[in-house]
PDB file of C-alpha atoms in Angstrom:
ATOM      1  CA  MET A1304     -21.197-153.561 174.107  1.00 33.00           C
ATOM      2  CA  PRO A1305     -19.226-150.676 175.447  1.00 39.00           C
ATOM      3  CA  HIS A1306     -15.492-150.847 175.732  1.00 41.00           C
ATOM      4  CA  ALA A1307     -14.668-152.023 179.523  1.00 37.00           C
ATOM      5  CA  ARG A1308     -13.067-148.583 180.595  1.00 43.00           C
ATOM      6  CA  GLU A1309     -16.556-146.460 179.386  1.00 49.00           C
ATOM      7  CA  THR A1310     -18.115-148.313 182.057  1.00 50.00           C
ATOM      8  CA  ALA A1311     -18.320-146.595 185.630  1.00 53.00           C
ATOM      9  CA  VAL A1312     -20.462-146.915 188.647  1.00 57.00           C
ATOM     10  CA  TYR A1313     -21.591-143.865 190.108  1.00 49.00           C
ATOM     11  CA  THR A1314     -20.152-144.091 193.571  1.00 51.00           C
ATOM     12  CA  HIS A1315     -22.411-141.763 195.448  1.00 52.00           C
ATOM     13  CA  GLY A1316     -25.742-142.471 194.674  1.00 49.00           C
ATOM     14  CA  HIS A1317     -28.584-140.146 195.185  1.00 51.00           C
ATOM     15  CA  HIS A1318     -29.453-140.749 198.664  1.00 48.00           C
ATOM     16  CA  GLU A1319     -30.629-137.276 200.617  1.00 60.00           C
ATOM     17  CA  SER A1320     -27.427-136.690 201.981  1.00 50.00           C
ATOM     18  CA  VAL A1321     -25.653-136.442 198.760  1.00 51.00           C
ATOM     19  CA  LEU A1322     -28.773-134.156 197.230  1.00 59.00           C
ATOM     20  CA  ARG A1323     -28.053-132.358 200.463  1.00 62.00           C
ATOM     21  CA  SER A1324     -24.680-131.519 198.423  1.00 55.00           C
ATOM     22  CA  HIS A1325     -25.772-131.434 195.161  1.00 71.00           C
ATOM     23  CA  THR A1326     -28.992-128.766 195.328  1.00 73.00           C
ATOM     24  CA  TRP A1327     -26.093-126.232 197.657  1.00 83.00           C
ATOM     25  CA  ARG A1328     -24.139-125.917 194.147  1.00 92.00           C
ATOM     26  CA  THR A1329     -24.887-123.000 191.870  1.00 95.00           C
ATOM     27  CA  ALA A1330     -23.892-121.190 188.793  1.00 97.00           C
ATOM     28  CA  GLU A1331     -22.396-118.978 191.231  1.00 96.00           C
ATOM     29  CA  ASN A1332     -20.265-121.134 193.577  1.00 95.00           C
ATOM     30  CA  SER A1333     -19.466-124.032 191.180  1.00 97.00           C
ATOM     31  CA  ALA A1334     -18.973-122.938 187.785  1.00 98.00           C
ATOM     32  CA  ALA A1335     -17.942-118.605 188.011  1.00 98.00           C
ATOM     33  CA  TYR A1336     -15.031-119.783 185.818  1.00 98.00           C
ATOM     34  CA  LEU A1337     -17.327-120.331 182.956  1.00 98.00           C
ATOM     35  CA  LEU A1338     -19.669-117.616 183.451  1.00 98.00           C
ATOM     36  CA  ARG A1339     -17.511-114.613 181.582  1.00 97.00           C
ATOM     37  CA  VAL A1340     -18.157-116.350 178.294  1.00 98.00           C
ATOM     38  CA  LEU A1341     -21.522-116.882 178.693  1.00 98.00           C
ATOM     39  CA  ARG A1342     -24.009-114.943 176.180  1.00 98.00           C
ATOM     40  CA  PRO A1343     -27.727-114.228 176.317  1.00 98.00           C
ATOM     41  CA  SER A1344     -28.526-116.398 173.188  1.00 98.00           C
ATOM     42  CA  MET A1345     -26.407-119.098 173.801  1.00 98.00           C
ATOM     43  CA  ARG A1346     -27.491-122.960 173.396  1.00 98.00           C
ATOM     44  CA  ILE A1347     -26.145-125.128 176.566  1.00 98.00           C
ATOM     45  CA  LEU A1348     -25.815-128.633 177.586  1.00 98.00           C
ATOM     46  CA  ASP A1349     -25.284-129.495 181.184  1.00 98.00           C
ATOM     47  CA  ILE A1350     -24.423-133.019 181.697  1.00 98.00           C
ATOM     48  CA  GLY A1351     -24.546-134.451 185.064  1.00 96.00           C
ATOM     49  CA  CYS A1352     -26.742-132.159 185.973  1.00 96.00           C
ATOM     50  CA  GLY A1353     -28.379-133.859 188.929  1.00 94.00           C
ATOM     51  CA  PRO A1354     -31.205-131.994 190.734  1.00 93.00           C
ATOM     52  CA  GLY A1355     -30.541-128.975 188.193  1.00 96.00           C
ATOM     53  CA  THR A1356     -29.411-126.366 190.686  1.00 95.00           C
ATOM     54  CA  ILE A1357     -26.674-125.120 188.554  1.00 97.00           C
ATOM     55  CA  THR A1358     -28.665-125.662 185.505  1.00 98.00           C
ATOM     56  CA  ALA A1359     -31.142-123.200 186.786  1.00 97.00           C
ATOM     57  CA  GLY A1360     -28.568-120.681 187.309  1.00 98.00           C
ATOM     58  CA  LEU A1361     -27.259-121.302 183.702  1.00 98.00           C
ATOM     59  CA  THR A1362     -30.621-120.436 181.908  1.00 98.00           C
ATOM     60  CA  ALA A1363     -31.160-117.598 183.892  1.00 98.00           C
ATOM     61  CA  LEU A1364     -27.949-116.026 182.155  1.00 98.00           C
ATOM     62  CA  VAL A1365     -28.951-117.219 178.660  1.00 98.00           C
ATOM     63  CA  PRO A1366     -32.966-115.497 178.580  1.00 97.00           C
ATOM     64  CA  ASP A1367     -33.082-115.896 174.503  1.00 98.00           C
ATOM     65  CA  GLY A1368     -30.820-119.046 174.330  1.00 98.00           C
ATOM     66  CA  HIS A1369     -31.962-122.350 175.900  1.00 98.00           C
ATOM     67  CA  VAL A1370     -29.958-124.878 178.633  1.00 98.00           C
ATOM     68  CA  THR A1371     -30.445-128.557 178.062  1.00 98.00           C
ATOM     69  CA  GLY A1372     -30.222-130.597 181.291  1.00 98.00           C
ATOM     70  CA  LEU A1373     -28.539-134.091 180.486  1.00 98.00           C
ATOM     71  CA  ASP A1374     -28.673-137.061 183.666  1.00 96.00           C
ATOM     72  CA  ARG A1375     -28.013-140.759 183.182  1.00 92.00           C
ATOM     73  CA  GLU A1376     -31.152-141.119 185.752  1.00 90.00           C
ATOM     74  CA  PRO A1377     -34.685-140.320 185.278  1.00 92.00           C
ATOM     75  CA  GLY A1378     -36.058-139.939 189.006  1.00 90.00           C
ATOM     76  CA  ILE A1379     -33.035-136.836 189.873  1.00 92.00           C
ATOM     77  CA  LEU A1380     -34.207-135.177 186.539  1.00 95.00           C
ATOM     78  CA  GLU A1381     -38.212-134.908 187.747  1.00 94.00           C
ATOM     79  CA  ARG A1382     -36.337-132.681 190.740  1.00 93.00           C
ATOM     80  CA  ALA A1383     -34.293-130.558 188.249  1.00 95.00           C
ATOM     81  CA  ARG A1384     -37.939-129.872 186.060  1.00 96.00           C
ATOM     82  CA  ALA A1385     -39.428-128.871 188.970  1.00 94.00           C
ATOM     83  CA  VAL A1386     -36.554-126.496 190.234  1.00 95.00           C
ATOM     84  CA  ALA A1387     -36.718-124.805 186.708  1.00 96.00           C
ATOM     85  CA  GLU A1388     -40.439-124.768 186.928  1.00 96.00           C
ATOM     86  CA  GLU A1389     -40.123-123.278 190.431  1.00 95.00           C
ATOM     87  CA  ARG A1390     -38.189-120.681 188.616  1.00 96.00           C
ATOM     88  CA  GLY A1391     -40.092-119.624 186.117  1.00 97.00           C
ATOM     89  CA  LEU A1392     -37.488-121.037 183.469  1.00 97.00           C
ATOM     90  CA  ALA A1393     -39.301-121.646 180.092  1.00 97.00           C
ATOM     91  CA  ASN A1394     -35.765-121.894 178.304  1.00 97.00           C
ATOM     92  CA  ALA A1395     -34.984-125.077 179.656  1.00 98.00           C
ATOM     93  CA  ASP A1396     -35.532-128.914 179.426  1.00 97.00           C
ATOM     94  CA  PHE A1397     -34.239-132.340 180.382  1.00 98.00           C
ATOM     95  CA  VAL A1398     -32.838-135.529 179.147  1.00 98.00           C
ATOM     96  CA  THR A1399     -31.716-138.379 180.081  1.00 97.00           C
ATOM     97  CA  GLY A1400     -28.108-139.711 178.435  1.00 96.00           C
ATOM     98  CA  ASP A1401     -24.736-141.069 178.321  1.00 95.00           C
ATOM     99  CA  VAL A1402     -21.489-138.416 178.242  1.00 96.00           C
ATOM    100  CA  HIS A1403     -19.973-141.031 176.115  1.00 94.00           C
ATOM    101  CA  ALA A1404     -22.893-141.389 173.322  1.00 96.00           C
ATOM    102  CA  LEU A1405     -24.753-138.120 173.601  1.00 97.00           C
ATOM    103  CA  GLY A1406     -27.759-138.104 171.209  1.00 96.00           C
ATOM    104  CA  PHE A1407     -27.240-134.770 169.342  1.00 98.00           C
ATOM    105  CA  PRO A1408     -25.984-133.863 166.090  1.00 98.00           C
ATOM    106  CA  ASP A1409     -22.377-132.256 165.274  1.00 97.00           C
ATOM    107  CA  ASP A1410     -22.210-128.860 166.429  1.00 98.00           C
ATOM    108  CA  THR A1411     -25.234-128.520 168.455  1.00 98.00           C
ATOM    109  CA  PHE A1412     -24.189-126.361 171.237  1.00 98.00           C
ATOM    110  CA  ASP A1413     -22.666-123.197 172.034  1.00 98.00           C
ATOM    111  CA  VAL A1414     -21.436-124.730 175.718  1.00 98.00           C
ATOM    112  CA  VAL A1415     -21.183-127.712 177.083  1.00 98.00           C
ATOM    113  CA  HIS A1416     -20.806-127.951 180.727  1.00 98.00           C
ATOM    114  CA  ALA A1417     -19.760-130.918 183.060  1.00 98.00           C
ATOM    115  CA  HIS A1418     -19.518-130.430 187.109  1.00 98.00           C
ATOM    116  CA  GLN A1419     -18.465-133.607 188.950  1.00 96.00           C
ATOM    117  CA  VAL A1420     -18.950-135.802 185.981  1.00 96.00           C
ATOM    118  CA  LEU A1421     -15.372-136.906 184.832  1.00 97.00           C
ATOM    119  CA  GLN A1422     -14.423-138.478 188.328  1.00 96.00           C
ATOM    120  CA  HIS A1423     -17.353-140.793 188.365  1.00 93.00           C
ATOM    121  CA  VAL A1424     -16.527-141.619 184.019  1.00 94.00           C
ATOM    122  CA  GLY A1425     -14.366-145.037 182.798  1.00 93.00           C
ATOM    123  CA  ASP A1426     -12.878-143.330 180.042  1.00 96.00           C
ATOM    124  CA  PRO A1427     -12.820-139.328 180.169  1.00 97.00           C
ATOM    125  CA  VAL A1428     -10.882-138.713 177.348  1.00 98.00           C
ATOM    126  CA  ALA A1429     -13.300-140.475 175.192  1.00 97.00           C
ATOM    127  CA  ALA A1430     -15.974-138.565 176.995  1.00 98.00           C
ATOM    128  CA  LEU A1431     -14.277-135.147 176.190  1.00 98.00           C
ATOM    129  CA  ARG A1432     -14.172-136.431 172.338  1.00 98.00           C
ATOM    130  CA  GLU A1433     -17.880-136.838 172.211  1.00 98.00           C
ATOM    131  CA  ILE A1434     -18.446-133.624 174.366  1.00 98.00           C
ATOM    132  CA  ARG A1435     -16.585-132.507 171.691  1.00 98.00           C
ATOM    133  CA  ARG A1436     -18.398-133.641 168.915  1.00 98.00           C
ATOM    134  CA  VAL A1437     -21.570-132.021 170.230  1.00 98.00           C
ATOM    135  CA  THR A1438     -19.947-128.358 170.488  1.00 98.00           C
ATOM    136  CA  ARG A1439     -19.929-126.046 167.256  1.00 98.00           C
ATOM    137  CA  PRO A1440     -16.744-124.589 166.396  1.00 97.00           C
ATOM    138  CA  GLY A1441     -15.872-121.072 168.230  1.00 97.00           C
ATOM    139  CA  GLY A1442     -17.854-123.069 171.399  1.00 98.00           C
ATOM    140  CA  TYR A1443     -16.602-123.633 174.648  1.00 98.00           C
ATOM    141  CA  VAL A1444     -16.414-127.004 177.026  1.00 98.00           C
ATOM    142  CA  ALA A1445     -16.138-126.080 180.757  1.00 98.00           C
ATOM    143  CA  VAL A1446     -15.558-129.160 183.206  1.00 98.00           C
ATOM    144  CA  ARG A1447     -15.161-129.253 186.800  1.00 98.00           C
ATOM    145  CA  ASP A1448     -14.017-131.342 189.099  1.00 98.00           C
ATOM    146  CA  ALA A1449     -13.009-132.526 192.562  1.00 98.00           C
ATOM    147  CA  ASP A1450      -9.646-133.502 193.243  1.00 98.00           C
ATOM    148  CA  TYR A1451      -9.887-135.801 196.482  1.00 98.00           C
ATOM    149  CA  ALA A1452      -6.252-135.866 197.717  1.00 98.00           C
ATOM    150  CA  ALA A1453      -6.079-132.031 197.438  1.00 98.00           C
ATOM    151  CA  MET A1454      -8.693-131.680 199.972  1.00 98.00           C
ATOM    152  CA  THR A1455      -7.480-130.569 203.408  1.00 98.00           C
ATOM    153  CA  TRP A1456      -8.509-129.685 206.617  1.00 98.00           C
ATOM    154  CA  TYR A1457      -7.993-128.538 210.067  1.00 98.00           C
ATOM    155  CA  PRO A1458      -7.267-129.844 212.785  1.00 97.00           C
ATOM    156  CA  GLU A1459      -6.123-133.526 212.215  1.00 94.00           C
ATOM    157  CA  ALA A1460      -8.131-135.836 212.817  1.00 92.00           C
ATOM    158  CA  ALA A1461      -7.152-139.815 211.465  1.00 94.00           C
ATOM    159  CA  GLY A1462     -10.674-140.655 211.275  1.00 96.00           C
ATOM    160  CA  LEU A1463     -10.940-138.285 208.366  1.00 97.00           C
ATOM    161  CA  ASP A1464      -7.526-139.181 206.639  1.00 97.00           C
ATOM    162  CA  ASP A1465      -9.455-142.961 207.060  1.00 97.00           C
ATOM    163  CA  TRP A1466     -12.188-141.390 205.068  1.00 96.00           C
ATOM    164  CA  LEU A1467     -10.256-140.134 202.134  1.00 97.00           C
ATOM    165  CA  ASP A1468      -8.763-143.313 201.970  1.00 97.00           C
ATOM    166  CA  LEU A1469     -10.904-145.896 201.591  1.00 96.00           C
ATOM    167  CA  TYR A1470     -13.104-142.931 199.294  1.00 94.00           C
ATOM    168  CA  ARG A1471     -10.695-143.037 197.156  1.00 96.00           C
ATOM    169  CA  ARG A1472     -10.619-146.745 196.737  1.00 95.00           C
ATOM    170  CA  VAL A1473     -13.725-147.232 196.617  1.00 94.00           C
ATOM    171  CA  ALA A1474     -14.050-144.403 193.853  1.00 93.00           C
ATOM    172  CA  ARG A1475     -11.564-146.681 192.051  1.00 95.00           C
ATOM    173  CA  ALA A1476     -12.992-149.862 192.118  1.00 94.00           C
ATOM    174  CA  ASN A1477     -16.087-148.623 190.814  1.00 90.00           C
ATOM    175  CA  GLY A1478     -13.777-147.350 187.331  1.00 93.00           C
ATOM    176  CA  GLY A1479     -13.616-144.194 188.279  1.00 95.00           C
ATOM    177  CA  GLU A1480     -10.698-141.609 189.358  1.00 97.00           C
ATOM    178  CA  PRO A1481     -11.469-139.095 192.516  1.00 97.00           C
ATOM    179  CA  ASP A1482      -8.199-136.847 191.695  1.00 98.00           C
ATOM    180  CA  ALA A1483      -9.830-135.811 188.673  1.00 98.00           C
ATOM    181  CA  GLY A1484      -9.193-132.263 189.125  1.00 98.00           C
ATOM    182  CA  ARG A1485      -5.676-132.450 188.594  1.00 98.00           C
ATOM    183  CA  ARG A1486      -6.185-134.325 185.499  1.00 98.00           C
ATOM    184  CA  LEU A1487      -8.485-132.059 183.287  1.00 98.00           C
ATOM    185  CA  LYS A1488      -5.759-130.479 181.247  1.00 98.00           C
ATOM    186  CA  ALA A1489      -4.163-133.751 180.496  1.00 98.00           C
ATOM    187  CA  TRP A1490      -7.496-135.346 179.491  1.00 98.00           C
ATOM    188  CA  ALA A1491      -8.210-132.658 177.151  1.00 98.00           C
ATOM    189  CA  LEU A1492      -4.911-132.212 175.565  1.00 98.00           C
ATOM    190  CA  GLU A1493      -5.145-136.579 175.053  1.00 98.00           C
ATOM    191  CA  ALA A1494      -8.698-135.778 173.676  1.00 98.00           C
ATOM    192  CA  GLY A1495      -7.402-133.035 170.841  1.00 97.00           C
ATOM    193  CA  PHE A1496      -8.398-129.813 172.567  1.00 97.00           C
ATOM    194  CA  GLY A1497      -5.811-127.064 171.471  1.00 96.00           C
ATOM    195  CA  ASP A1498      -7.164-124.064 172.986  1.00 97.00           C
ATOM    196  CA  ILE A1499      -7.406-124.481 177.038  1.00 98.00           C
ATOM    197  CA  THR A1500      -7.819-122.394 180.084  1.00 98.00           C
ATOM    198  CA  ALA A1501      -6.816-124.348 182.845  1.00 98.00           C
ATOM    199  CA  THR A1502      -7.671-123.005 186.241  1.00 98.00           C
ATOM    200  CA  SER A1503      -8.561-123.752 189.835  1.00 98.00           C
ATOM    201  CA  GLY A1504     -11.369-123.245 192.734  1.00 98.00           C
ATOM    202  CA  THR A1505     -12.137-124.087 195.744  1.00 97.00           C
ATOM    203  CA  TRP A1506     -15.293-124.681 198.384  1.00 97.00           C
ATOM    204  CA  THR A1507     -14.570-123.519 202.093  1.00 98.00           C
ATOM    205  CA  TYR A1508     -16.191-124.329 204.882  1.00 97.00           C
ATOM    206  CA  SER A1509     -15.520-122.887 208.421  1.00 98.00           C
ATOM    207  CA  THR A1510     -18.359-121.436 210.142  1.00 97.00           C
ATOM    208  CA  ALA A1511     -20.179-123.052 212.298  1.00 98.00           C
ATOM    209  CA  GLU A1512     -23.182-123.368 209.806  1.00 95.00           C
ATOM    210  CA  GLU A1513     -20.681-124.616 207.128  1.00 95.00           C
ATOM    211  CA  ARG A1514     -18.741-127.362 209.216  1.00 97.00           C
ATOM    212  CA  ALA A1515     -22.350-128.823 210.665  1.00 95.00           C
ATOM    213  CA  TRP A1516     -23.840-128.644 206.992  1.00 94.00           C
ATOM    214  CA  TRP A1517     -20.803-130.144 205.132  1.00 95.00           C
ATOM    215  CA  SER A1518     -19.409-132.873 208.143  1.00 96.00           C
ATOM    216  CA  GLY A1519     -23.390-133.858 208.399  1.00 94.00           C
ATOM    217  CA  LEU A1520     -23.981-134.911 204.905  1.00 92.00           C
ATOM    218  CA  TRP A1521     -20.702-136.936 205.197  1.00 94.00           C
ATOM    219  CA  ALA A1522     -21.332-138.480 208.276  1.00 95.00           C
ATOM    220  CA  ASP A1523     -24.818-139.730 206.909  1.00 92.00           C
ATOM    221  CA  ARG A1524     -23.276-140.548 203.308  1.00 90.00           C
ATOM    222  CA  THR A1525     -20.905-142.637 205.207  1.00 93.00           C
ATOM    223  CA  VAL A1526     -23.126-144.667 206.321  1.00 92.00           C
ATOM    224  CA  ALA A1527     -26.312-144.721 204.829  1.00 84.00           C
ATOM    225  CA  SER A1528     -26.063-143.955 200.849  1.00 83.00           C
ATOM    226  CA  ALA A1529     -24.597-146.132 198.028  1.00 85.00           C
ATOM    227  CA  TYR A1530     -21.069-145.399 198.687  1.00 86.00           C
ATOM    228  CA  ALA A1531     -21.545-146.988 202.087  1.00 89.00           C
ATOM    229  CA  GLU A1532     -23.079-150.193 200.395  1.00 90.00           C
ATOM    230  CA  ARG A1533     -20.723-150.422 197.596  1.00 90.00           C
ATOM    231  CA  ALA A1534     -17.704-149.596 200.540  1.00 92.00           C
ATOM    232  CA  VAL A1535     -18.428-152.622 202.323  1.00 94.00           C
ATOM    233  CA  GLU A1536     -20.180-155.288 199.519  1.00 92.00           C
ATOM    234  CA  GLY A1537     -16.682-154.166 197.574  1.00 93.00           C
ATOM    235  CA  GLY A1538     -14.756-155.273 200.729  1.00 96.00           C
ATOM    236  CA  HIS A1539     -13.152-152.062 201.527  1.00 95.00           C
ATOM    237  CA  THR A1540     -14.559-151.560 205.376  1.00 95.00           C
ATOM    238  CA  THR A1541     -16.823-152.768 207.452  1.00 96.00           C
ATOM    239  CA  PRO A1542     -20.008-151.149 208.754  1.00 96.00           C
ATOM    240  CA  ALA A1543     -18.293-150.723 212.124  1.00 97.00           C
ATOM    241  CA  GLU A1544     -15.436-148.926 210.833  1.00 96.00           C
ATOM    242  CA  LEU A1545     -17.976-146.838 208.309  1.00 96.00           C
ATOM    243  CA  ARG A1546     -19.601-145.890 211.542  1.00 97.00           C
ATOM    244  CA  ALA A1547     -15.886-144.522 213.028  1.00 97.00           C
ATOM    245  CA  VAL A1548     -15.395-142.562 210.150  1.00 97.00           C
ATOM    246  CA  ALA A1549     -19.204-141.320 210.478  1.00 97.00           C
ATOM    247  CA  ALA A1550     -18.468-140.058 214.022  1.00 97.00           C
ATOM    248  CA  ALA A1551     -14.836-138.598 213.170  1.00 97.00           C
ATOM    249  CA  TRP A1552     -16.576-136.350 210.659  1.00 97.00           C
ATOM    250  CA  ARG A1553     -19.289-135.269 213.481  1.00 97.00           C
ATOM    251  CA  GLU A1554     -16.360-135.090 215.671  1.00 97.00           C
ATOM    252  CA  TRP A1555     -14.639-132.176 213.074  1.00 98.00           C
ATOM    253  CA  GLY A1556     -17.575-130.322 212.752  1.00 97.00           C
ATOM    254  CA  ALA A1557     -18.212-129.698 216.309  1.00 97.00           C
ATOM    255  CA  ARG A1558     -15.030-127.862 216.267  1.00 97.00           C
ATOM    256  CA  GLU A1559     -14.802-124.265 216.795  1.00 98.00           C
ATOM    257  CA  ASP A1560     -11.287-124.070 214.918  1.00 98.00           C
ATOM    258  CA  GLY A1561     -12.169-126.923 212.294  1.00 98.00           C
ATOM    259  CA  TRP A1562     -12.030-125.770 208.382  1.00 98.00           C
ATOM    260  CA  PHE A1563     -12.321-127.651 205.558  1.00 98.00           C
ATOM    261  CA  ALA A1564     -11.173-127.086 201.822  1.00 98.00           C
ATOM    262  CA  VAL A1565     -12.206-128.915 198.317  1.00 98.00           C
ATOM    263  CA  LEU A1566      -9.578-127.685 195.502  1.00 98.00           C
ATOM    264  CA  HIS A1567     -11.358-128.185 191.802  1.00 98.00           C
ATOM    265  CA  GLY A1568      -9.562-128.287 188.784  1.00 98.00           C
ATOM    266  CA  GLU A1569     -11.448-126.535 186.378  1.00 98.00           C
ATOM    267  CA  ILE A1570     -11.003-126.345 181.995  1.00 98.00           C
ATOM    268  CA  LEU A1571     -12.205-123.981 179.705  1.00 98.00           C
ATOM    269  CA  CYS A1572     -11.522-125.084 176.271  1.00 98.00           C
ATOM    270  CA  ARG A1573     -12.733-123.271 173.157  1.00 98.00           C
ATOM    271  CA  VAL A1574     -13.697-125.394 170.197  1.00 97.00           C
ATOM    272  CA  ASP A1575     -12.165-124.656 166.809  1.00 87.00           C
ATOM    273  CA  ALA A1576     -12.879-125.442 163.359  1.00 69.00           C
ATOM    274  CA  LYS A1577      -9.525-127.459 163.380  1.00 58.00           C
ATOM    275  CA  ASP A1578     -11.018-129.274 166.788  1.00 57.00           C
ATOM    276  CA  ALA A1579     -14.271-129.881 165.569  1.00 49.00           C
ATOM    277  CA  GLN A1580     -12.839-131.650 162.074  1.00 49.00           C
ATOM    278  CA  ASP A1581     -10.327-133.857 164.000  1.00 57.00           C
ATOM    279  CA  ALA A1582     -13.329-135.099 166.574  1.00 50.00           C
TER     280      ALA A1582
END
């Protein structure tokens, strides 16, 4: 049986509104802090790859290497395979797996990347140790997670305050940590990494198109996704309250002066021989 802290429920699920967000992500807009260290022949593991759009971007940058996309959900991997095929990327494969018990030998990958994963993991330190195990000495571990408490917007909207409070309560009840971004460096230190570069990055939504997209996907996610079901089933809210939050999202999205920023914490850890021995 896994340790209790290792178990967590993925808060978002894979509703269309969630995939609408995930398929927007690219290596450039979601992993820029990693790209400078990539080399054409690297072997990369992309944990929590989802529909594979970041994976595809990484794959294109290592034409003489190989990328393995890993996710817990077999169904989402079919979409990832389709993205790779559409882009003519033959140097990628996709497998199911669990970040707490990766089915690869020690020192397998030059880079292990995880985007928006540790916030949904019951024991992020154990996950980082397992990630380090499969990363070769001299390789890199790259992790990026949002920090919900640091998200900010204008104009003020009580409904969005309600959304943020509710989301953080539901995520923690599911065993995750929604404010993961600020904790990544601390978790990496606890996991035994020594060479850590900690940075931050943002997504910003301000144009009419950006506001409509961001507010629309969160309005839909609030009432129709696995998150909505878990929020109600867990006794955190009611369907009526969720509808009010969704309406607040759409109202904010219609504001010409609307602005929303998502802060992410990022860590790029170099694995040295001592790290590998201690893992």
